[in-house]
Amino acid sequence: MRVECKISADYKESYAVLHINKMTATIAQIISMLEKESAGSHALVAEKDRKTYFIRPDEISIIRTEGREITCYDKRKNRYILDKPLYELEQMLDAYFVRISKSAIVNISQIDHVEASFNGTMELVMKNGVMDYISRRFRKSFKERLGLK
């Protein structure tokens, strides 16, 4: 397949045009990733100390449920409260994030390291020091997403 990319400051919005002879699973996946990237480039509305903040997805390290709140931690370990349910955030941020448990999704680029833990879970440590566990249920999809065996 031939790929051509044109970059110009004259474009007000990025767009892609594909000329294909048939739809394949790979092309459908690429289209989905492009659509989600443009959706994911918008900032999330978050609250901290009764103030509203707009946080870019690439600034977020981890999003998880803590009690009845959906919280996120940024690169500097600041804690914010989000007003969207976790499943909506996962759909919006799919190009950047991967689910690690029923209650958490993480930014792939912010993972520091992963190590085996008890009961088949894996301990995940983010670059900002926040720690969580990859549950057995999500371990396989996590490894596939990162290209691990």
C-alpha positions as a printed NumPy array, in Angstrom:
array([[  0.   ,   0.   ,   0.   ],
       [  1.289,   3.443,  -0.898],
       [  0.968,   6.089,   1.828],
       [  1.152,   9.817,   1.233],
       [  1.165,  12.497,   3.93 ],
       [  0.929,  16.252,   3.319],
       [  1.738,  18.653,   6.14 ],
       [  0.817,  22.316,   5.904],
       [  0.068,  25.095,   8.359],
       [ -2.694,  26.19 ,   5.953],
       [ -4.918,  23.292,   7.054],
       [ -7.321,  24.414,   9.752],
       [ -8.238,  20.844,  10.66 ],
       [ -6.48 ,  17.551,   9.973],
       [ -8.321,  15.092,   7.769],
       [ -7.553,  11.846,   5.995],
       [ -8.72 ,  10.528,   2.623],
       [ -8.272,   6.834,   1.899],
       [ -8.463,   5.358,  -1.597],
       [ -9.01 ,   1.62 ,  -1.139],
       [-10.271,  -1.218,  -3.32 ],
       [-11.822,  -3.121,  -0.375],
       [-12.372,  -2.679,   3.335],
       [-10.2  ,  -4.883,   5.521],
       [-10.066,  -5.34 ,   9.274],
       [ -6.732,  -3.502,   9.397],
       [ -8.058,  -0.507,   7.478],
       [-11.17 ,  -0.412,   9.67 ],
       [ -8.924,  -0.409,  12.734],
       [ -6.822,   2.441,  11.312],
       [ -9.959,   4.469,  10.584],
       [-11.182,   3.873,  14.12 ],
       [ -7.834,   4.963,  15.564],
       [ -7.817,   8.15 ,  13.463],
       [-11.36 ,   9.015,  14.508],
       [-10.592,   8.397,  18.174],
       [ -7.363,  10.401,  17.996],
       [ -9.223,  13.461,  16.806],
       [-11.855,  12.94 ,  19.518],
       [ -9.156,  12.292,  22.123],
       [ -7.319,  15.508,  21.328],
       [ -9.971,  17.492,  23.196],
       [ -9.375,  18.306,  26.817],
       [-11.324,  16.611,  29.589],
       [-13.188,  18.721,  32.112],
       [-12.018,  17.961,  35.644],
       [-12.467,  19.463,  39.08 ],
       [ -9.991,  20.047,  41.869],
       [-10.391,  22.255,  44.956],
       [-13.704,  23.626,  43.619],
       [-11.996,  24.813,  40.444],
       [-12.581,  23.518,  36.93 ],
       [ -9.589,  22.435,  34.862],
       [ -9.202,  21.336,  31.253],
       [ -6.74 ,  18.473,  31.008],
       [ -5.302,  17.145,  27.762],
       [ -5.37 ,  13.339,  27.476],
       [ -1.578,  13.165,  27.067],
       [ -1.219,  14.831,  30.496],
       [ -3.271,  12.122,  32.225],
       [ -1.472,   9.174,  33.759],
       [ -4.295,   7.037,  35.169],
       [ -8.077,   7.241,  35.498],
       [ -9.767,   5.082,  38.103],
       [-12.715,   4.692,  40.406],
       [-12.024,   5.703,  43.997],
       [-15.099,   5.144,  46.111],
       [-17.962,   6.811,  44.26 ],
       [-15.74 ,   9.199,  42.292],
       [-13.967,   8.862,  38.978],
       [-10.528,  10.353,  39.541],
       [ -7.532,  10.964,  37.349],
       [ -3.908,  11.685,  38.126],
       [ -1.752,  13.8  ,  35.857],
       [  1.991,  13.551,  35.199],
       [  2.736,  15.55 ,  38.364],
       [  0.481,  13.311,  40.488],
       [ -2.233,  15.964,  40.88 ],
       [ -5.613,  14.342,  41.606],
       [ -8.725,  15.527,  39.752],
       [-12.358,  14.432,  39.774],
       [-14.058,  13.729,  36.447],
       [-17.789,  13.847,  35.75 ],
       [-17.98 ,  11.129,  33.074],
       [-18.332,   7.404,  33.738],
       [-15.255,   5.244,  33.195],
       [-16.68 ,   3.409,  30.169],
       [-17.303,   6.73 ,  28.34 ],
       [-13.77 ,   7.906,  29.1  ],
       [-12.384,   4.592,  27.865],
       [-14.223,   4.983,  24.55 ],
       [-13.101,   8.607,  24.149],
       [ -9.461,   7.898,  24.995],
       [ -9.004,   4.47 ,  23.394],
       [ -6.096,   5.563,  21.186],
       [ -4.031,   6.496,  24.253],
       [ -5.363,   4.334,  27.06 ],
       [ -5.819,   0.674,  27.96 ],
       [ -8.077,  -0.871,  30.605],
       [ -6.214,  -2.687,  33.365],
       [ -9.125,  -3.595,  35.638],
       [-12.825,  -3.139,  36.074],
       [-12.09 ,   0.172,  37.797],
       [ -9.055,   1.662,  35.998],
       [ -7.61 ,   2.696,  32.638],
       [ -4.046,   3.924,  32.102],
       [ -2.162,   6.05 ,  29.606],
       [  0.159,   3.675,  27.77 ],
       [  2.898,   6.285,  27.389],
       [  2.943,   6.962,  31.153],
       [  3.686,   3.391,  32.278],
       [  7.018,   3.098,  34.096],
       [  7.089,  -0.646,  34.715],
       [  5.015,  -3.761,  35.32 ],
       [  5.871,  -6.713,  37.533],
       [  4.236,  -9.993,  38.474],
       [  2.282,  -9.963,  41.707],
       [  0.205, -12.397,  43.763],
       [ -2.869, -14.324,  42.54 ],
       [ -2.015, -13.879,  38.853],
       [ -2.31 , -10.102,  38.943],
       [  0.398,  -7.732,  37.789],
       [  1.505,  -4.599,  39.599],
       [  1.694,  -1.53 ,  37.368],
       [  3.655,   1.578,  38.35 ],
       [  3.194,   4.817,  36.447],
       [  5.997,   7.329,  35.797],
       [  4.478,   9.659,  38.413],
       [  4.634,   6.899,  41.047],
       [  0.931,   6.039,  41.152],
       [  0.461,   2.28 ,  41.462],
       [ -2.402,  -0.039,  40.524],
       [ -2.971,  -3.672,  39.618],
       [ -3.727,  -5.292,  36.278],
       [ -6.42 ,  -7.847,  37.012],
       [ -6.306, -11.364,  35.595],
       [ -9.364, -10.601,  33.474],
       [ -7.62 ,  -7.738,  31.633],
       [ -4.055,  -9.111,  31.636],
       [ -4.316, -10.758,  28.203],
       [ -5.765,  -7.693,  26.441],
       [ -3.201,  -5.467,  28.203],
       [ -0.321,  -7.6  ,  26.957],
       [ -1.753,  -7.732,  23.436],
       [ -2.2  ,  -3.963,  23.334],
       [  1.436,  -3.438,  24.331],
       [  2.706,  -6.176,  22.022],
       [  3.883,  -8.428,  24.859],
       [  3.617, -12.214,  25.024]])
